[in-house]
PDB file of C-alpha atoms and ligand atoms in Angstrom:
ATOM      1  CA  MET A   1     -11.152  -9.716   9.499  1.00 96.00           C
ATOM      2  CA  LEU A   2      -7.639  -8.362   9.106  1.00 98.00           C
ATOM      3  CA  ILE A   3      -5.968  -7.146   5.926  1.00 98.00           C
ATOM      4  CA  ALA A   4      -2.332  -6.024   6.049  1.00 98.00           C
ATOM      5  CA  GLN A   5      -0.968  -3.372   3.728  1.00 98.00           C
ATOM      6  CA  ILE A   6       2.704  -2.993   2.927  1.00 98.00           C
ATOM      7  CA  SER A   7       4.112  -0.603   0.368  1.00 98.00           C
ATOM      8  CA  ASP A   8       7.012   0.766  -1.599  1.00 98.00           C
ATOM      9  CA  LEU A   9       9.289  -2.229  -1.353  1.00 98.00           C
ATOM     10  CA  HIS A  10      11.697  -0.862  -4.006  1.00 98.00           C
ATOM     11  CA  ILE A  11      13.426  -4.199  -4.527  1.00 98.00           C
ATOM     12  CA  LYS A  12      16.737  -3.856  -6.392  1.00 98.00           C
ATOM     13  CA  PRO A  13      18.643  -6.535  -8.318  1.00 97.00           C
ATOM     14  CA  PRO A  14      20.404  -8.990  -5.977  1.00 97.00           C
ATOM     15  CA  GLY A  15      23.239  -7.369  -4.046  1.00 95.00           C
ATOM     16  CA  ARG A  16      22.332  -3.777  -4.942  1.00 97.00           C
ATOM     17  CA  LEU A  17      21.299  -1.048  -2.494  1.00 97.00           C
ATOM     18  CA  ALA A  18      18.633   1.528  -3.242  1.00 96.00           C
ATOM     19  CA  TYR A  19      20.242   4.957  -3.601  1.00 96.00           C
ATOM     20  CA  GLY A  20      23.520   3.257  -2.663  1.00 95.00           C
ATOM     21  CA  ARG A  21      22.330   3.043   0.924  1.00 97.00           C
ATOM     22  CA  VAL A  22      19.129   1.059   1.543  1.00 97.00           C
ATOM     23  CA  ASP A  23      19.067  -2.752   1.697  1.00 98.00           C
ATOM     24  CA  THR A  24      15.475  -3.064   0.512  1.00 98.00           C
ATOM     25  CA  ALA A  25      15.627  -6.865   0.173  1.00 98.00           C
ATOM     26  CA  THR A  26      16.553  -7.347   3.828  1.00 98.00           C
ATOM     27  CA  ALA A  27      13.906  -4.788   4.767  1.00 98.00           C
ATOM     28  CA  LEU A  28      11.228  -6.788   2.944  1.00 98.00           C
ATOM     29  CA  ALA A  29      12.440 -10.052   4.499  1.00 98.00           C
ATOM     30  CA  ARG A  30      12.043  -8.435   7.923  1.00 98.00           C
ATOM     31  CA  THR A  31       8.571  -7.216   7.025  1.00 98.00           C
ATOM     32  CA  VAL A  32       7.524 -10.677   5.845  1.00 98.00           C
ATOM     33  CA  ALA A  33       8.792 -12.165   9.132  1.00 98.00           C
ATOM     34  CA  ALA A  34       6.867  -9.528  11.111  1.00 98.00           C
ATOM     35  CA  LEU A  35       3.671 -10.264   9.165  1.00 98.00           C
ATOM     36  CA  ASN A  36       4.061 -13.997   9.723  1.00 98.00           C
ATOM     37  CA  ALA A  37       4.581 -13.409  13.460  1.00 97.00           C
ATOM     38  CA  LEU A  38       1.332 -11.473  13.907  1.00 97.00           C
ATOM     39  CA  ARG A  39      -1.347 -13.124  16.047  1.00 97.00           C
ATOM     40  CA  PRO A  40      -3.997 -13.143  14.881  1.00 97.00           C
ATOM     41  CA  ARG A  41      -2.637 -13.220  11.391  1.00 97.00           C
ATOM     42  CA  PRO A  42      -4.096 -11.067   8.623  1.00 98.00           C
ATOM     43  CA  GLU A  43      -5.902 -13.047   5.964  1.00 97.00           C
ATOM     44  CA  TRP A  44      -4.473 -11.090   3.033  1.00 97.00           C
ATOM     45  CA  VAL A  45      -1.633  -8.682   2.308  1.00 98.00           C
ATOM     46  CA  VAL A  46      -2.162  -5.820  -0.130  1.00 98.00           C
ATOM     47  CA  ILE A  47       1.031  -4.297  -1.570  1.00 98.00           C
ATOM     48  CA  SER A  48       0.397  -0.791  -2.832  1.00 98.00           C
ATOM     49  CA  GLY A  49       3.026  -0.319  -5.510  1.00 97.00           C
ATOM     50  CA  ASP A  50       6.695   0.446  -6.115  1.00 98.00           C
ATOM     51  CA  LEU A  51       7.236  -3.273  -5.802  1.00 98.00           C
ATOM     52  CA  THR A  52      10.645  -2.864  -7.425  1.00 98.00           C
ATOM     53  CA  ASP A  53      12.978   0.078  -7.860  1.00 97.00           C
ATOM     54  CA  SER A  54      13.430   0.067 -11.621  1.00 97.00           C
ATOM     55  CA  GLY A  55      10.964  -2.506 -12.940  1.00 97.00           C
ATOM     56  CA  SER A  56      13.448  -5.140 -14.143  1.00 98.00           C
ATOM     57  CA  VAL A  57      12.799  -8.872 -14.418  1.00 98.00           C
ATOM     58  CA  ALA A  58      15.750  -9.485 -12.059  1.00 98.00           C
ATOM     59  CA  GLU A  59      14.087  -7.316  -9.432  1.00 98.00           C
ATOM     60  CA  TYR A  60      10.686  -8.996  -9.785  1.00 98.00           C
ATOM     61  CA  THR A  61      12.369 -12.383  -9.593  1.00 98.00           C
ATOM     62  CA  LEU A  62      14.012 -11.428  -6.299  1.00 98.00           C
ATOM     63  CA  LEU A  63      10.720  -9.939  -5.097  1.00 98.00           C
ATOM     64  CA  LYS A  64       8.922 -13.202  -5.790  1.00 98.00           C
ATOM     65  CA  SER A  65      11.462 -15.195  -3.797  1.00 98.00           C
ATOM     66  CA  LEU A  66      11.251 -12.726  -0.885  1.00 98.00           C
ATOM     67  CA  LEU A  67       7.450 -13.002  -0.822  1.00 98.00           C
ATOM     68  CA  GLU A  68       7.534 -16.790  -1.010  1.00 98.00           C
ATOM     69  CA  PRO A  69       7.736 -17.274   2.816  1.00 98.00           C
ATOM     70  CA  LEU A  70       4.682 -15.065   3.355  1.00 98.00           C
ATOM     71  CA  ALA A  71       2.088 -17.160   5.168  1.00 97.00           C
ATOM     72  CA  MET A  72      -0.891 -15.399   3.610  1.00 96.00           C
ATOM     73  CA  PRO A  73      -1.900 -14.590   0.037  1.00 96.00           C
ATOM     74  CA  TYR A  74      -0.834 -11.226  -1.331  1.00 96.00           C
ATOM     75  CA  ARG A  75      -2.236  -8.881  -3.951  1.00 96.00           C
ATOM     76  CA  LEU A  76      -0.082  -6.545  -6.028  1.00 96.00           C
ATOM     77  CA  ALA A  77      -0.619  -3.014  -7.292  1.00 97.00           C
ATOM     78  CA  VAL A  78       1.810  -1.143  -9.519  1.00 97.00           C
ATOM     79  CA  GLY A  79       3.572   2.139  -8.780  1.00 98.00           C
ATOM     80  CA  ASN A  80       5.651   4.558 -10.766  1.00 98.00           C
ATOM     81  CA  HIS A  81       8.810   2.476 -10.242  1.00 98.00           C
ATOM     82  CA  ASP A  82       7.170  -0.647 -11.697  1.00 97.00           C
ATOM     83  CA  CYS A  83       7.005  -2.119 -15.192  1.00 97.00           C
ATOM     84  CA  ARG A  84       3.800  -3.945 -16.062  1.00 95.00           C
ATOM     85  CA  ASP A  85       5.379  -6.248 -18.660  1.00 94.00           C
ATOM     86  CA  ALA A  86       8.242  -7.326 -16.388  1.00 96.00           C
ATOM     87  CA  LEU A  87       5.793  -7.844 -13.531  1.00 95.00           C
ATOM     88  CA  ARG A  88       3.575 -10.039 -15.707  1.00 93.00           C
ATOM     89  CA  ALA A  89       6.617 -11.991 -16.914  1.00 94.00           C
ATOM     90  CA  VAL A  90       7.512 -13.004 -13.348  1.00 95.00           C
ATOM     91  CA  PHE A  91       4.021 -13.063 -11.851  1.00 94.00           C
ATOM     92  CA  PRO A  92       1.956 -14.562 -14.702  1.00 89.00           C
ATOM     93  CA  ASP A  93      -0.985 -15.051 -12.350  1.00 85.00           C
ATOM     94  CA  VAL A  94      -1.271 -11.365 -11.502  1.00 83.00           C
ATOM     95  CA  GLN A  95      -4.818 -10.367 -12.169  1.00 72.00           C
ATOM     96  CA  ASP A  96      -5.737  -7.611 -14.546  1.00 67.00           C
ATOM     97  CA  SER A  97      -8.828  -6.112 -15.990  1.00 59.00           C
ATOM     98  CA  GLY A  98      -8.518  -8.164 -19.149  1.00 60.00           C
ATOM     99  CA  ASP A  99      -7.823  -5.234 -21.450  1.00 63.00           C
ATOM    100  CA  GLY A 100      -4.121  -6.012 -21.550  1.00 67.00           C
ATOM    101  CA  ASP A 101      -2.947  -2.526 -20.704  1.00 87.00           C
ATOM    102  CA  PHE A 102      -3.308  -2.047 -16.996  1.00 94.00           C
ATOM    103  CA  ILE A 103      -2.864  -4.076 -13.834  1.00 94.00           C
ATOM    104  CA  GLN A 104      -6.159  -3.508 -12.100  1.00 94.00           C
ATOM    105  CA  TYR A 105      -8.739  -5.961 -10.860  1.00 94.00           C
ATOM    106  CA  ARG A 106     -11.608  -6.512  -8.486  1.00 95.00           C
ATOM    107  CA  GLU A 107     -11.820  -9.305  -5.962  1.00 94.00           C
ATOM    108  CA  THR A 108     -13.941 -10.293  -2.985  1.00 95.00           C
ATOM    109  CA  LEU A 109     -11.875 -10.632   0.221  1.00 95.00           C
ATOM    110  CA  GLY A 110     -14.270 -12.053   2.774  1.00 93.00           C
ATOM    111  CA  ALA A 111     -16.687  -9.309   3.808  1.00 94.00           C
ATOM    112  CA  LEU A 112     -14.891  -6.692   1.705  1.00 97.00           C
ATOM    113  CA  GLU A 113     -14.522  -5.930  -1.960  1.00 97.00           C
ATOM    114  CA  LEU A 114     -11.035  -4.978  -3.118  1.00 97.00           C
ATOM    115  CA  ILE A 115     -10.537  -2.864  -6.218  1.00 97.00           C
ATOM    116  CA  VAL A 116      -6.906  -2.519  -7.259  1.00 96.00           C
ATOM    117  CA  LEU A 117      -6.457   0.476  -9.510  1.00 97.00           C
ATOM    118  CA  ASP A 118      -3.470   1.176 -11.768  1.00 97.00           C
ATOM    119  CA  SER A 119      -2.389   4.809 -11.359  1.00 97.00           C
ATOM    120  CA  ALA A 120       1.019   4.468 -13.025  1.00 97.00           C
ATOM    121  CA  ALA A 121       1.854   6.600 -16.053  1.00 96.00           C
ATOM    122  CA  PRO A 122       5.343   5.598 -17.173  1.00 95.00           C
ATOM    123  CA  PRO A 123       7.825   7.127 -17.761  1.00 95.00           C
ATOM    124  CA  ALA A 124       6.349   9.872 -15.557  1.00 97.00           C
ATOM    125  CA  SER A 125       6.686   9.589 -11.791  1.00 97.00           C
ATOM    126  CA  GLY A 126       3.309  11.208 -11.251  1.00 97.00           C
ATOM    127  CA  GLY A 127       0.048   9.291 -11.418  1.00 98.00           C
ATOM    128  CA  HIS A 128      -2.731   9.405 -13.972  1.00 98.00           C
ATOM    129  CA  LEU A 129      -6.116   7.780 -14.506  1.00 97.00           C
ATOM    130  CA  CYS A 130      -6.997   7.774 -18.188  1.00 96.00           C
ATOM    131  CA  THR A 131     -10.503   7.464 -19.592  1.00 96.00           C
ATOM    132  CA  ALA A 132     -10.152   3.692 -19.970  1.00 94.00           C
ATOM    133  CA  ARG A 133      -9.109   3.188 -16.359  1.00 95.00           C
ATOM    134  CA  LEU A 134     -11.862   5.464 -15.053  1.00 96.00           C
ATOM    135  CA  ALA A 135     -14.453   3.642 -17.156  1.00 96.00           C
ATOM    136  CA  TRP A 136     -13.237   0.318 -15.783  1.00 95.00           C
ATOM    137  CA  LEU A 137     -13.384   1.724 -12.239  1.00 96.00           C
ATOM    138  CA  GLU A 138     -16.937   2.891 -12.801  1.00 97.00           C
ATOM    139  CA  ARG A 139     -17.934  -0.637 -13.833  1.00 96.00           C
ATOM    140  CA  ALA A 140     -16.053  -2.139 -10.899  1.00 96.00           C
ATOM    141  CA  LEU A 141     -17.761   0.204  -8.448  1.00 97.00           C
ATOM    142  CA  ALA A 142     -21.141  -0.587  -9.963  1.00 97.00           C
ATOM    143  CA  ALA A 143     -20.406  -4.270  -9.346  1.00 96.00           C
ATOM    144  CA  THR A 144     -19.613  -3.655  -5.671  1.00 96.00           C
ATOM    145  CA  ALA A 145     -22.693  -1.550  -4.932  1.00 91.00           C
ATOM    146  CA  GLY A 146     -23.844  -1.961  -1.350  1.00 92.00           C
ATOM    147  CA  ARG A 147     -20.771  -3.888  -0.237  1.00 96.00           C
ATOM    148  CA  PRO A 148     -17.922  -2.297   1.726  1.00 97.00           C
ATOM    149  CA  THR A 149     -15.155  -1.623  -0.753  1.00 98.00           C
ATOM    150  CA  LEU A 150     -11.460  -0.821  -0.545  1.00 98.00           C
ATOM    151  CA  ILE A 151      -9.683   0.862  -3.446  1.00 98.00           C
ATOM    152  CA  ALA A 152      -5.933   0.189  -3.505  1.00 98.00           C
ATOM    153  CA  MET A 153      -3.837   2.436  -5.726  1.00 98.00           C
ATOM    154  CA  HIS A 154      -0.283   3.730  -5.604  1.00 98.00           C
ATOM    155  CA  HIS A 155      -0.700   7.496  -5.930  1.00 98.00           C
ATOM    156  CA  PRO A 156      -2.860   9.139  -3.235  1.00 98.00           C
ATOM    157  CA  PRO A 157      -5.513  11.485  -4.639  1.00 98.00           C
ATOM    158  CA  PHE A 158      -4.688  14.307  -2.215  1.00 98.00           C
ATOM    159  CA  ASP A 159      -1.839  16.745  -1.669  1.00 97.00           C
ATOM    160  CA  THR A 160       0.176  15.923   1.438  1.00 98.00           C
ATOM    161  CA  GLY A 161       2.129  19.143   1.952  1.00 97.00           C
ATOM    162  CA  ILE A 162       5.401  17.371   1.174  1.00 98.00           C
ATOM    163  CA  ALA A 163       6.057  19.505  -1.880  1.00 97.00           C
ATOM    164  CA  HIS A 164       8.451  17.341  -3.890  1.00 97.00           C
ATOM    165  CA  MET A 165       6.098  14.358  -3.544  1.00 98.00           C
ATOM    166  CA  ASP A 166       2.987  16.385  -4.372  1.00 97.00           C
ATOM    167  CA  ALA A 167       4.809  17.460  -7.527  1.00 97.00           C
ATOM    168  CA  ILE A 168       4.774  13.810  -8.620  1.00 97.00           C
ATOM    169  CA  GLY A 169       1.311  13.020  -7.255  1.00 98.00           C
ATOM    170  CA  LEU A 170      -1.890  12.037  -9.012  1.00 98.00           C
ATOM    171  CA  ASP A 171      -2.693  14.748 -11.535  1.00 98.00           C
ATOM    172  CA  PRO A 172      -5.566  17.045 -10.487  1.00 98.00           C
ATOM    173  CA  ALA A 173      -7.892  16.042 -13.332  1.00 98.00           C
ATOM    174  CA  SER A 174      -7.524  12.365 -12.436  1.00 98.00           C
ATOM    175  CA  ALA A 175      -8.094  13.117  -8.753  1.00 98.00           C
ATOM    176  CA  ALA A 176     -11.237  15.101  -9.586  1.00 98.00           C
ATOM    177  CA  ALA A 177     -12.628  12.345 -11.796  1.00 98.00           C
ATOM    178  CA  LEU A 178     -11.848   9.776  -9.106  1.00 98.00           C
ATOM    179  CA  ALA A 179     -13.575  11.968  -6.510  1.00 98.00           C
ATOM    180  CA  THR A 180     -16.729  12.091  -8.634  1.00 98.00           C
ATOM    181  CA  LEU A 181     -16.855   8.297  -8.896  1.00 98.00           C
ATOM    182  CA  VAL A 182     -16.058   7.688  -5.233  1.00 98.00           C
ATOM    183  CA  ALA A 183     -18.577  10.271  -4.024  1.00 98.00           C
ATOM    184  CA  ALA A 184     -21.281   8.447  -5.991  1.00 97.00           C
ATOM    185  CA  HIS A 185     -20.449   5.182  -4.198  1.00 97.00           C
ATOM    186  CA  PRO A 186     -20.719   5.668  -0.430  1.00 96.00           C
ATOM    187  CA  ASN A 187     -19.833   2.012   0.057  1.00 97.00           C
ATOM    188  CA  VAL A 188     -16.180   2.932  -0.613  1.00 98.00           C
ATOM    189  CA  GLU A 189     -14.797   2.453   2.865  1.00 98.00           C
ATOM    190  CA  ARG A 190     -11.211   3.511   2.252  1.00 98.00           C
ATOM    191  CA  LEU A 191      -8.580   4.340  -0.375  1.00 98.00           C
ATOM    192  CA  LEU A 192      -5.357   2.505   0.423  1.00 98.00           C
ATOM    193  CA  CYS A 193      -2.386   4.228  -1.206  1.00 98.00           C
ATOM    194  CA  GLY A 194       1.401   4.184  -1.186  1.00 98.00           C
ATOM    195  CA  HIS A 195       3.949   6.446  -2.887  1.00 98.00           C
ATOM    196  CA  LEU A 196       4.514   8.768   0.095  1.00 98.00           C
ATOM    197  CA  HIS A 197       6.598   6.381   2.227  1.00 98.00           C
ATOM    198  CA  ARG A 198       4.819   7.816   5.271  1.00 98.00           C
ATOM    199  CA  PRO A 199       1.511   7.198   7.115  1.00 98.00           C
ATOM    200  CA  ILE A 200      -0.795  10.057   6.089  1.00 98.00           C
ATOM    201  CA  GLN A 201      -4.610  10.354   6.151  1.00 98.00           C
ATOM    202  CA  ALA A 202      -7.000  12.791   4.519  1.00 98.00           C
ATOM    203  CA  ARG A 203     -10.719  13.042   3.906  1.00 98.00           C
ATOM    204  CA  PHE A 204     -11.517  12.398   0.245  1.00 98.00           C
ATOM    205  CA  ALA A 205     -14.849  12.445  -1.583  1.00 98.00           C
ATOM    206  CA  GLY A 206     -16.839  11.429   1.474  1.00 97.00           C
ATOM    207  CA  THR A 207     -14.477   8.665   2.541  1.00 98.00           C
ATOM    208  CA  LEU A 208     -10.940   8.405   3.955  1.00 98.00           C
ATOM    209  CA  ALA A 209      -7.765   8.104   1.913  1.00 98.00           C
ATOM    210  CA  GLN A 210      -4.520   7.076   3.513  1.00 98.00           C
ATOM    211  CA  THR A 211      -0.955   6.226   2.582  1.00 98.00           C
ATOM    212  CA  CYS A 212       1.119   3.346   3.886  1.00 98.00           C
ATOM    213  CA  PRO A 213       4.725   3.662   5.087  1.00 98.00           C
ATOM    214  CA  SER A 214       7.489   1.917   3.180  1.00 98.00           C
ATOM    215  CA  SER A 215       8.957  -1.412   4.225  1.00 98.00           C
ATOM    216  CA  ALA A 216      12.365   0.217   3.627  1.00 98.00           C
ATOM    217  CA  HIS A 217      13.142   3.956   3.535  1.00 98.00           C
ATOM    218  CA  GLN A 218      10.723   6.744   4.514  1.00 98.00           C
ATOM    219  CA  VAL A 219      10.258  10.146   2.894  1.00 98.00           C
ATOM    220  CA  ALA A 220      11.596  12.900   5.162  1.00 98.00           C
ATOM    221  CA  LEU A 221       8.861  14.904   6.866  1.00 98.00           C
ATOM    222  CA  ASP A 222       9.371  18.438   5.533  1.00 97.00           C
ATOM    223  CA  LEU A 223       6.277  20.595   5.105  1.00 98.00           C
ATOM    224  CA  SER A 224       8.112  23.668   3.865  1.00 97.00           C
ATOM    225  CA  PRO A 225       7.124  24.655   0.320  1.00 95.00           C
ATOM    226  CA  ASP A 226      10.670  24.278  -0.997  1.00 94.00           C
ATOM    227  CA  GLY A 227      11.656  21.183   0.982  1.00 95.00           C
ATOM    228  CA  PRO A 228      14.228  19.087  -0.887  1.00 95.00           C
ATOM    229  CA  SER A 229      13.615  15.526  -2.036  1.00 96.00           C
ATOM    230  CA  ALA A 230      15.089  13.352   0.722  1.00 97.00           C
ATOM    231  CA  PHE A 231      14.567  10.093   2.577  1.00 98.00           C
ATOM    232  CA  VAL A 232      15.260   9.016   6.153  1.00 98.00           C
ATOM    233  CA  LEU A 233      15.804   5.645   7.749  1.00 97.00           C
ATOM    234  CA  GLU A 234      13.034   5.963  10.309  1.00 97.00           C
ATOM    235  CA  PRO A 235      11.710   2.602  11.556  1.00 97.00           C
ATOM    236  CA  ALA A 236       9.921   0.684   8.825  1.00 97.00           C
ATOM    237  CA  SER A 237       6.243  -0.047   9.397  1.00 98.00           C
ATOM    238  CA  PHE A 238       3.063  -1.243   7.725  1.00 98.00           C
ATOM    239  CA  LEU A 239      -0.690  -1.025   8.231  1.00 98.00           C
ATOM    240  CA  ILE A 240      -3.208  -3.482   9.611  1.00 98.00           C
ATOM    241  CA  HIS A 241      -6.775  -2.786   8.530  1.00 98.00           C
ATOM    242  CA  ASN A 242      -9.319  -4.384  10.854  1.00 98.00           C
ATOM    243  CA  TRP A 243     -12.787  -4.785   9.360  1.00 97.00           C
ATOM    244  CA  ARG A 244     -15.286  -4.522  12.204  1.00 96.00           C
ATOM    245  CA  PRO A 245     -18.870  -5.254  11.098  1.00 92.00           C
ATOM    246  CA  GLY A 246     -21.213  -2.526  12.220  1.00 92.00           C
ATOM    247  CA  GLN A 247     -18.382  -0.052  12.642  1.00 94.00           C
ATOM    248  CA  GLY A 248     -16.152  -0.127   9.593  1.00 96.00           C
ATOM    249  CA  LEU A 249     -12.454  -0.287   8.912  1.00 97.00           C
ATOM    250  CA  VAL A 250     -10.102   0.519  11.801  1.00 98.00           C
ATOM    251  CA  SER A 251      -6.447   0.875  10.833  1.00 98.00           C
ATOM    252  CA  HIS A 252      -3.255   0.515  12.848  1.00 98.00           C
ATOM    253  CA  GLN A 253       0.359   1.316  12.059  1.00 98.00           C
ATOM    254  CA  VAL A 254       2.696  -1.528  13.047  1.00 98.00           C
ATOM    255  CA  MET A 255       6.469  -1.246  13.452  1.00 98.00           C
ATOM    256  CA  VAL A 256       8.465  -3.989  11.764  1.00 98.00           C
ATOM    257  CA  ASP A 257      11.266  -4.161  14.314  1.00 96.00           C
ATOM    258  CA  ASP A 258      10.941  -5.325  17.914  1.00 94.00           C
ATOM    259  CA  PHE A 259      11.062  -2.801  20.730  1.00 95.00           C
ATOM    260  CA  ALA A 260      11.226  -3.151  24.522  1.00 96.00           C
ATOM    261  CA  GLY A 261       8.024  -4.359  26.177  1.00 95.00           C
ATOM    262  CA  PRO A 262       5.184  -5.063  26.408  1.00 92.00           C
ATOM    263  CA  TYR A 263       5.118  -4.163  30.116  1.00 93.00           C
ATOM    264  CA  PRO A 264       2.062  -4.416  32.396  1.00 92.00           C
ATOM    265  CA  PHE A 265       0.287  -1.247  33.537  1.00 91.00           C
ATOM    266  CA  PHE A 266      -0.810  -3.031  36.709  1.00 88.00           C
ATOM    267  CA  ASP A 267       0.803  -5.340  39.285  1.00 86.00           C
ATOM    268  CA  PRO A 268      -0.630  -8.880  39.763  1.00 85.00           C
ATOM    269  CA  SER A 269      -3.114  -7.594  42.394  1.00 87.00           C
ATOM    270  CA  GLY A 270      -4.558  -5.151  39.904  1.00 85.00           C
ATOM    271  CA  ARG A 271      -2.994  -2.021  41.428  1.00 87.00           C
ATOM    272  CA  LEU A 272      -1.622   0.595  39.078  1.00 84.00           C
ATOM    273  CA  ILE A 273       2.174   0.484  39.143  1.00 81.00           C
ATOM    274  CA  PRO A 274       3.323   3.949  40.276  1.00 78.00           C
TER     275      PRO A 274
HETATM  276 FE1  FE2 B 301       8.101   4.510  -3.533  1.00 52.95          FE
END
């Protein structure tokens, strides 16, 4: 069973470029086309936050139209660039925990349980998990006991070494509380995060946490402690998570654009091509 993850779409109002430079709408349209072209196709697409750039109704309206051609159902998480009320206004069917405050929900996706967690803390860029969200997560995890579970959330719960992004990461107290809950539930197969606009993995609380690249612009790789905040237009990509019963979740990074190939390693007789 395949689940795709895309992230950090940063959709602007129609005709506007992100940071005056990035056509995020065209980037998402390309990503949707690439997802639709996959064979076999993923059964679901999880979108791990920063759906829009400034959380306006105009941006969510454009986002909805750009996602319309997607051949498979999608599930939304919020990031620090999102606005819950505007999102709900345009996507009235978005699930939430029922408490009215946060966009977080639990759902069965085939053999897997998906828990979408709301780590946004507007107007801050950093992430936070308050007592209410942690209590909800504890109940959600209790309900998934024994079943392989994915937790999707925008802010990764680990430092990446990209200093300006770590400065707006999940706050340490929230990460510690999350670690306690996750460590008590060994059925948590993976934490699927966004925010970093890069593919990064780290061990976390007995499981693996990873971040998904952006469909548009990527954060510049700079591991110096005083590296400036900057983005690069490296090739856009996304993740395909392949659930393999008996083994677990195996994840691949997939480039959105086409490149030369594929070429055979062997000639028709089976000999290795020198
Ligand atoms: Fe982002």
